[in-house]
């Protein structure tokens, strides 16, 4: 028996998520421009960029792993997306729970880093180092926020977390989980790679870090991966703290709301250095996380 | 029929001695591999017997020097023994390539017997004897290569072993029992009657904690591990860290089996947890964090994996410390997955060191092209250790996460989150420094690893993937182990099935993980990404040195790969904490003890005749005061 409906839904969501991810990237650029009193590019600009990159006549490669890295990253992002309940589409969310999704959302990073390292470029290596240290730094508050959430709702299943929120109100209405949400939102900035935690790519500092060697179709793959990841992560946020959604429009509103907070923060803060970021994450977000966790015991 | 237990126990030892005596290249290797394969084959053969006699396990008894020695093959013992022998077989294949003489074979096989014996013993006489055999053999392996590190290992092991001997003596004095079953009964009765005082029970607990903590490399008794793991034949280290360190973890389970009720009565609960288990959980959590941080900062391939081993065993202790059935299930699963991925890592290290003769990260680079199969194997190990979903390492970590959060141990669970991010960081460091980037000119003629070593790697790589995609294979068996443990705890014959689901799917009361679906979705994702990749223009291959260097030309003379102090910012951020080191503390303590011994020797044994007559006078005076004279 083949669940055609499920497969069709998955394909539909994938296409929708990719397009929307690109639009989100466009919104990011547009909003950033408006904050700085520029007109900015049209909202579909990232899509055009990606298509242009895909149309390049030649691309270069440093070997098998260099090619495999971006492919693996995009593959893992797609897999992660399919396990998150997107609005009223449950997709495969009954097969994997919160911990699996949280892990899958980190796997693309490994793919990007694998590819970047095999290029042998010192800027890439520096970017990889910063990326991993950011991850080490943010993981403790991130983990604490998730633990607080799970302890409050008593389940790891994402669809059940959504159902419970629709029954008892959104997560953020619970004081302890509001604190957890603040922690998660700070970490979220680093997950999206936005200022003040855009330490990994750090344009103008280490010339795009891991992506420095990538051009042509590899860069197109990484752009697509970023789009899918952006959609998946904002949806993940909405599912965990904003009560999920009953249709795609509701989800879209919540996603854009989350995105706008991230953009507003990003556009007024300069970048942290990596050791400042580590010290910051291990101070305030961790303390808040511990408070949230203890409140939900 | 149950002589099979004796055969499986002593074949490796006999094979080791034979290999030592015969010492002809080719023959000693054959004997060694056969000696390693026999226990594994017998354990596979005994599987059905073990599973079908869940509450009445095969037993083998004999009398040696007036002691009744019992070996039992319950599901728990079988599990640990099977994991150890799997790693043992891989070690034997690896040693064909890496061992240079029969000395290695003798002691490697001797410790194999020791480890199996520890897992199969069901009384303290054989347990302690074989524990000592295991310690001695592994000490001899280190001794040949580095005296200082071996002595450090030896002294700590001796402290551990004699702490255990003291605890056994205390138990024997109080209960008169040495057999595990008898001790358990006696402790159970004692919990109700209250024969043993509170301080005695806590003392026994602390002594066992020291004994097993040393072997498991638990913080703060882990300092022997980095030295002992690295100054060794790396193929043997696969067994040392993959199987031998599990003896410590097994010891913690034994603590539960023997004294749980008594410890609970004495130490009571703490915020809904068993106090004694809570202590174990925190030791595990601290071990995970400290060892993983130190692993990230290492500059030597062997040291990195040594610290990583300590950290991963910390996960097992942490899981056992959670004290729920889920915790035991996660810990037991991690015993297997740590054995297979860390064994694989050490074999990869063995291959790298064998082929290049170098150990420091700054000397490596760009080996992926020269040793592609070894690289593929190390990639499997990396994915498993970092906990990437369709691998065994993820399934076990997933169980531990769920267990810790469910049991309301949030801060302990936070330590796992931090530990796994650190694991990401150190495996990437290893990947980058060894396999990628520019290749130093002296590594141009490196060859692929020899075949036996590759076979050893394959033996460990296959379970990583198979048990990752089908974690149900393991959890189904673990349920049987847990039923047996429940039977040992409370003497009720109830089948525990804590992790349900099918072969591909794990289901716990609060979560699900369908490994097959996750694998399929990853494959689908990779296929889609691959299609986009293929759609794009054909890629032209360029060398690593043709790279972006702020628009400047690059030649071979510039080393563009970052080989030294890769995680400098982290070291700087942790500056305050790195000032304190248990390693230095113990070294200083040893120095003080040595100085004291010197002072004693020079002060009393001074060659002055008058001094000796004074000693005589003082002794006579004491005797006189005592009223003897």
XYZ file of N, CA, C and O in Angstrom, chain B residues 175-269:
380
model
N 27.981 -10.101 55.568
C 26.980 -11.045 55.081
C 27.506 -12.461 54.969
O 26.730 -13.410 54.900
N 28.825 -12.627 54.907
C 29.389 -13.960 54.761
C 29.183 -14.550 53.384
O 29.324 -15.749 53.173
N 28.807 -13.711 52.421
C 28.533 -14.218 51.081
C 29.499 -13.620 50.084
O 29.931 -12.482 50.210
N 29.859 -14.406 49.064
C 30.679 -13.885 47.974
C 29.951 -14.023 46.651
O 30.262 -13.352 45.684
N 29.001 -14.933 46.603
C 28.242 -15.124 45.380
C 27.253 -13.971 45.215
O 26.646 -13.521 46.181
N 27.087 -13.476 43.987
C 26.235 -12.312 43.772
C 24.801 -12.558 44.232
O 24.160 -11.697 44.817
N 24.295 -13.751 43.939
C 22.907 -14.056 44.332
C 22.760 -13.977 45.845
O 21.820 -13.389 46.368
N 23.744 -14.583 46.556
C 23.681 -14.580 48.022
C 23.787 -13.164 48.563
O 23.059 -12.786 49.488
N 24.720 -12.400 47.983
C 24.900 -11.031 48.465
C 23.601 -10.251 48.290
O 23.166 -9.500 49.163
N 22.971 -10.449 47.122
C 21.745 -9.710 46.840
C 20.662 -10.041 47.883
O 20.021 -9.156 48.438
N 20.528 -11.355 48.153
C 19.546 -11.766 49.167
C 19.873 -11.134 50.520
O 19.003 -10.581 51.188
N 21.151 -11.233 50.871
C 21.561 -10.738 52.183
C 21.318 -9.237 52.295
O 20.811 -8.747 53.308
N 21.651 -8.509 51.224
C 21.463 -7.055 51.233
C 19.976 -6.712 51.317
O 19.582 -5.751 51.970
N 19.183 -7.523 50.645
C 17.745 -7.282 50.633
C 17.177 -7.444 52.042
O 16.435 -6.596 52.535
N 17.608 -8.541 52.678
C 17.170 -8.769 54.061
C 17.683 -7.664 54.974
O 16.960 -7.145 55.826
N 18.945 -7.308 54.724
C 19.591 -6.298 55.551
C 18.864 -4.960 55.478
O 18.784 -4.223 56.465
N 18.330 -4.668 54.288
C 17.611 -3.403 54.113
C 16.416 -3.355 55.042
O 16.061 -2.304 55.583
N 15.775 -4.512 55.239
C 14.587 -4.545 56.092
C 14.979 -4.612 57.570
O 14.461 -3.893 58.414
N 15.962 -5.485 57.848
C 16.345 -5.691 59.242
C 17.259 -4.580 59.751
O 17.277 -4.294 60.937
N 18.039 -3.983 58.838
C 18.931 -2.905 59.261
C 20.144 -3.394 60.020
O 20.524 -2.832 61.038
N 20.761 -4.457 59.541
C 21.940 -4.995 60.226
C 23.179 -4.164 59.988
O 24.009 -3.974 60.870
N 23.284 -3.602 58.768
C 24.491 -2.857 58.418
C 24.228 -1.378 58.650
O 23.181 -0.870 58.253
N 25.173 -0.712 59.283
C 24.892 0.675 59.639
C 24.971 1.578 58.407
O 25.468 1.190 57.350
N 24.479 2.793 58.592
C 24.411 3.735 57.480
C 25.796 4.066 56.946
O 26.045 4.036 55.744
N 26.734 4.339 57.891
C 28.055 4.753 57.434
C 28.762 3.618 56.716
O 29.478 3.842 55.735
N 28.543 2.386 57.160
C 29.190 1.254 56.483
C 28.671 1.118 55.059
O 29.435 0.906 54.114
N 27.366 1.261 54.899
C 26.795 1.143 53.561
C 27.348 2.219 52.647
O 27.730 1.953 51.503
N 27.402 3.446 53.168
C 27.899 4.541 52.339
C 29.365 4.323 52.003
O 29.814 4.601 50.891
N 30.108 3.769 52.976
C 31.522 3.485 52.720
C 31.666 2.469 51.595
O 32.470 2.649 50.673
N 30.868 1.404 51.665
C 30.937 0.393 50.600
C 30.611 1.024 49.260
O 31.278 0.801 48.240
N 29.569 1.880 49.250
C 29.169 2.554 48.012
C 30.323 3.398 47.483
O 30.676 3.327 46.297
N 30.954 4.162 48.380
C 32.042 5.046 47.930
C 33.215 4.226 47.398
O 33.841 4.586 46.396
N 33.498 3.098 48.063
C 34.616 2.269 47.610
C 34.346 1.691 46.227
O 35.213 1.685 45.348
N 33.114 1.216 46.026
C 32.773 0.678 44.702
C 32.806 1.784 43.652
O 33.231 1.569 42.521
N 32.343 2.953 44.052
C 32.341 4.091 43.131
C 33.765 4.375 42.656
O 34.006 4.610 41.468
N 34.722 4.338 43.589
C 36.120 4.550 43.218
C 36.583 3.443 42.281
O 37.203 3.701 41.249
N 36.290 2.192 42.666
C 36.788 1.054 41.901
C 36.299 1.108 40.457
O 37.082 1.015 39.513
N 34.992 1.272 40.289
C 34.444 1.236 38.934
C 34.701 2.561 38.216
O 34.829 2.585 36.996
N 34.759 3.641 38.991
C 35.026 4.938 38.382
C 36.391 4.989 37.717
O 36.551 5.581 36.652
N 37.387 4.347 38.339
C 38.716 4.338 37.744
C 38.669 3.636 36.392
O 39.168 4.146 35.390
N 38.052 2.477 36.346
C 38.050 1.707 35.093
C 37.246 2.417 34.000
O 37.602 2.397 32.832
N 36.145 3.030 34.415
C 35.319 3.696 33.407
C 35.922 5.033 32.992
O 35.510 5.612 31.999
N 36.895 5.497 33.751
C 37.470 6.805 33.438
C 36.544 7.935 33.811
O 36.464 8.940 33.116
N 35.818 7.766 34.926
C 34.892 8.820 35.340
C 35.675 9.969 35.969
O 36.678 9.741 36.641
N 35.197 11.189 35.730
C 35.807 12.340 36.380
C 35.651 12.180 37.880
O 34.587 11.757 38.317
N 36.605 12.476 38.751
C 37.946 12.994 38.469
C 39.027 11.914 38.438
O 40.164 12.209 38.738
N 38.652 10.688 38.112
C 39.634 9.599 38.119
C 40.026 9.223 36.696
O 40.467 8.116 36.435
N 39.841 10.155 35.756
C 40.032 9.827 34.342
C 41.457 10.043 33.875
O 41.766 9.748 32.736
N 42.346 10.555 34.744
C 43.621 11.078 34.250
C 44.523 10.018 33.619
O 45.407 10.350 32.838
N 44.297 8.744 33.937
C 45.153 7.719 33.338
C 44.841 7.510 31.864
O 45.696 7.104 31.089
N 43.578 7.782 31.485
C 43.110 7.347 30.167
C 43.853 7.988 28.989
O 44.264 7.267 28.079
N 44.058 9.316 28.969
C 44.717 9.888 27.794
C 46.090 9.276 27.540
O 46.428 8.971 26.405
N 46.850 9.083 28.605
C 48.165 8.499 28.421
C 48.105 7.037 28.020
O 48.745 6.608 27.061
N 47.287 6.263 28.746
C 47.255 4.828 28.509
C 46.652 4.504 27.145
O 47.101 3.594 26.465
N 45.649 5.265 26.728
C 45.043 4.990 25.432
C 45.995 5.343 24.297
O 45.976 4.710 23.250
N 46.802 6.399 24.493
C 47.625 6.795 23.349
C 48.956 6.069 23.304
O 49.432 5.760 22.218
N 49.555 5.765 24.443
C 50.847 5.075 24.407
C 50.599 3.581 24.349
O 50.810 2.858 25.313
N 50.124 3.116 23.201
C 49.688 1.742 23.115
C 49.663 1.341 21.655
O 49.782 2.181 20.772
N 49.507 0.040 21.412
C 49.217 -0.401 20.055
C 47.778 0.034 19.761
O 46.858 -0.367 20.471
N 47.595 0.879 18.746
C 46.253 1.474 18.569
C 45.186 0.431 18.267
O 44.019 0.630 18.583
N 45.552 -0.687 17.673
C 44.547 -1.742 17.458
C 44.082 -2.279 18.801
O 42.907 -2.582 18.989
N 45.039 -2.398 19.731
C 44.650 -2.864 21.053
C 43.793 -1.812 21.744
O 42.849 -2.148 22.462
N 44.095 -0.531 21.501
C 43.301 0.518 22.140
C 41.832 0.420 21.739
O 40.953 0.775 22.511
N 41.579 -0.072 20.512
C 40.188 -0.283 20.100
C 39.479 -1.147 21.142
O 38.329 -0.891 21.501
N 40.183 -2.161 21.621
C 39.604 -3.038 22.637
C 39.639 -2.380 24.014
O 38.682 -2.460 24.777
N 40.744 -1.704 24.271
C 40.957 -1.062 25.568
C 39.818 -0.075 25.840
O 39.165 -0.112 26.891
N 39.575 0.818 24.874
C 38.560 1.828 25.119
C 37.174 1.317 24.744
O 36.176 1.710 25.335
N 37.103 0.404 23.759
C 35.789 -0.077 23.320
C 35.182 -1.087 24.273
O 33.974 -1.097 24.477
N 35.994 -1.966 24.852
C 35.449 -3.040 25.668
C 35.906 -2.961 27.117
O 35.112 -3.123 28.032
N 37.201 -2.693 27.314
C 37.720 -2.773 28.681
C 37.126 -1.690 29.577
O 36.831 -1.922 30.744
N 36.918 -0.486 29.013
C 36.352 0.574 29.845
C 34.900 0.261 30.215
O 34.366 0.822 31.167
N 34.262 -0.638 29.460
C 32.875 -1.016 29.778
C 32.800 -1.830 31.059
O 31.736 -1.975 31.649
N 33.948 -2.395 31.485
C 33.953 -3.127 32.743
C 33.536 -2.194 33.876
O 32.803 -2.594 34.781
N 33.982 -0.939 33.791
C 33.568 0.038 34.795
C 32.076 0.284 34.732
O 31.383 0.284 35.755
N 31.558 0.483 33.510
C 30.123 0.728 33.355
C 29.318 -0.462 33.870
O 28.302 -0.308 34.555
N 29.819 -1.670 33.565
C 29.154 -2.880 34.031
C 29.152 -2.918 35.555
O 28.167 -3.309 36.183
N 30.248 -2.467 36.140
C 30.339 -2.425 37.596
C 29.235 -1.578 38.210
O 28.649 -1.950 39.229
N 28.921 -0.448 37.559
C 27.855 0.400 38.094
C 26.506 -0.327 38.059
O 25.685 -0.183 38.964
N 26.291 -1.099 36.991
C 25.045 -1.884 36.931
C 25.024 -2.915 38.051
O 23.988 -3.170 38.668
N 26.200 -3.499 38.284
C 26.314 -4.507 39.334
C 25.953 -3.910 40.697
O 25.313 -4.547 41.530
N 26.349 -2.656 40.867
C 26.044 -1.945 42.099
C 24.532 -1.903 42.319
O 24.033 -2.110 43.417
N 23.808 -1.611 41.221
C 22.355 -1.624 41.301
C 21.848 -3.011 41.674
O 21.012 -3.175 42.554
N 22.374 -4.024 40.971
C 21.846 -5.371 41.156
C 22.072 -5.839 42.586
O 21.203 -6.444 43.205
N 23.270 -5.518 43.123
C 23.600 -6.052 44.435
C 22.962 -5.267 45.567
O 22.469 -5.849 46.522
N 23.002 -3.937 45.472
C 22.670 -3.173 46.675
C 21.600 -2.104 46.494
O 21.479 -1.234 47.333
N 20.819 -2.159 45.419
C 19.928 -1.039 45.184
C 18.983 -0.779 46.355
O 18.859 0.340 46.835
N 18.347 -1.838 46.815
C 17.351 -1.665 47.862
C 17.989 -1.109 49.131
O 17.496 -0.157 49.745
N 19.153 -1.695 49.473
C 19.843 -1.257 50.680
C 20.261 0.213 50.573
O 20.046 1.007 51.489
N 20.810 0.552 49.413
C 21.251 1.934 49.224
C 20.076 2.891 49.272
O 20.172 3.999 49.781
N 18.955 2.437 48.730
C 17.770 3.293 48.751
C 17.302 3.528 50.182
O 17.014 4.651 50.584
N 17.305 2.440 50.966
C 16.870 2.576 52.359
C 17.795 3.497 53.142
O 17.359 4.272 53.979
N 19.079 3.390 52.835
C 20.053 4.152 53.620
C 20.115 5.610 53.180
O 20.088 6.521 53.990
N 20.195 5.824 51.855
C 20.434 7.171 51.374
C 19.158 7.908 50.985
O 19.167 9.131 50.863
N 18.106 7.163 50.792
C 16.823 7.797 50.555
C 16.706 8.460 49.202
O 17.617 8.421 48.378
N 15.562 9.106 48.969
C 15.369 9.780 47.684
C 15.825 11.232 47.753
O 15.967 11.805 48.826
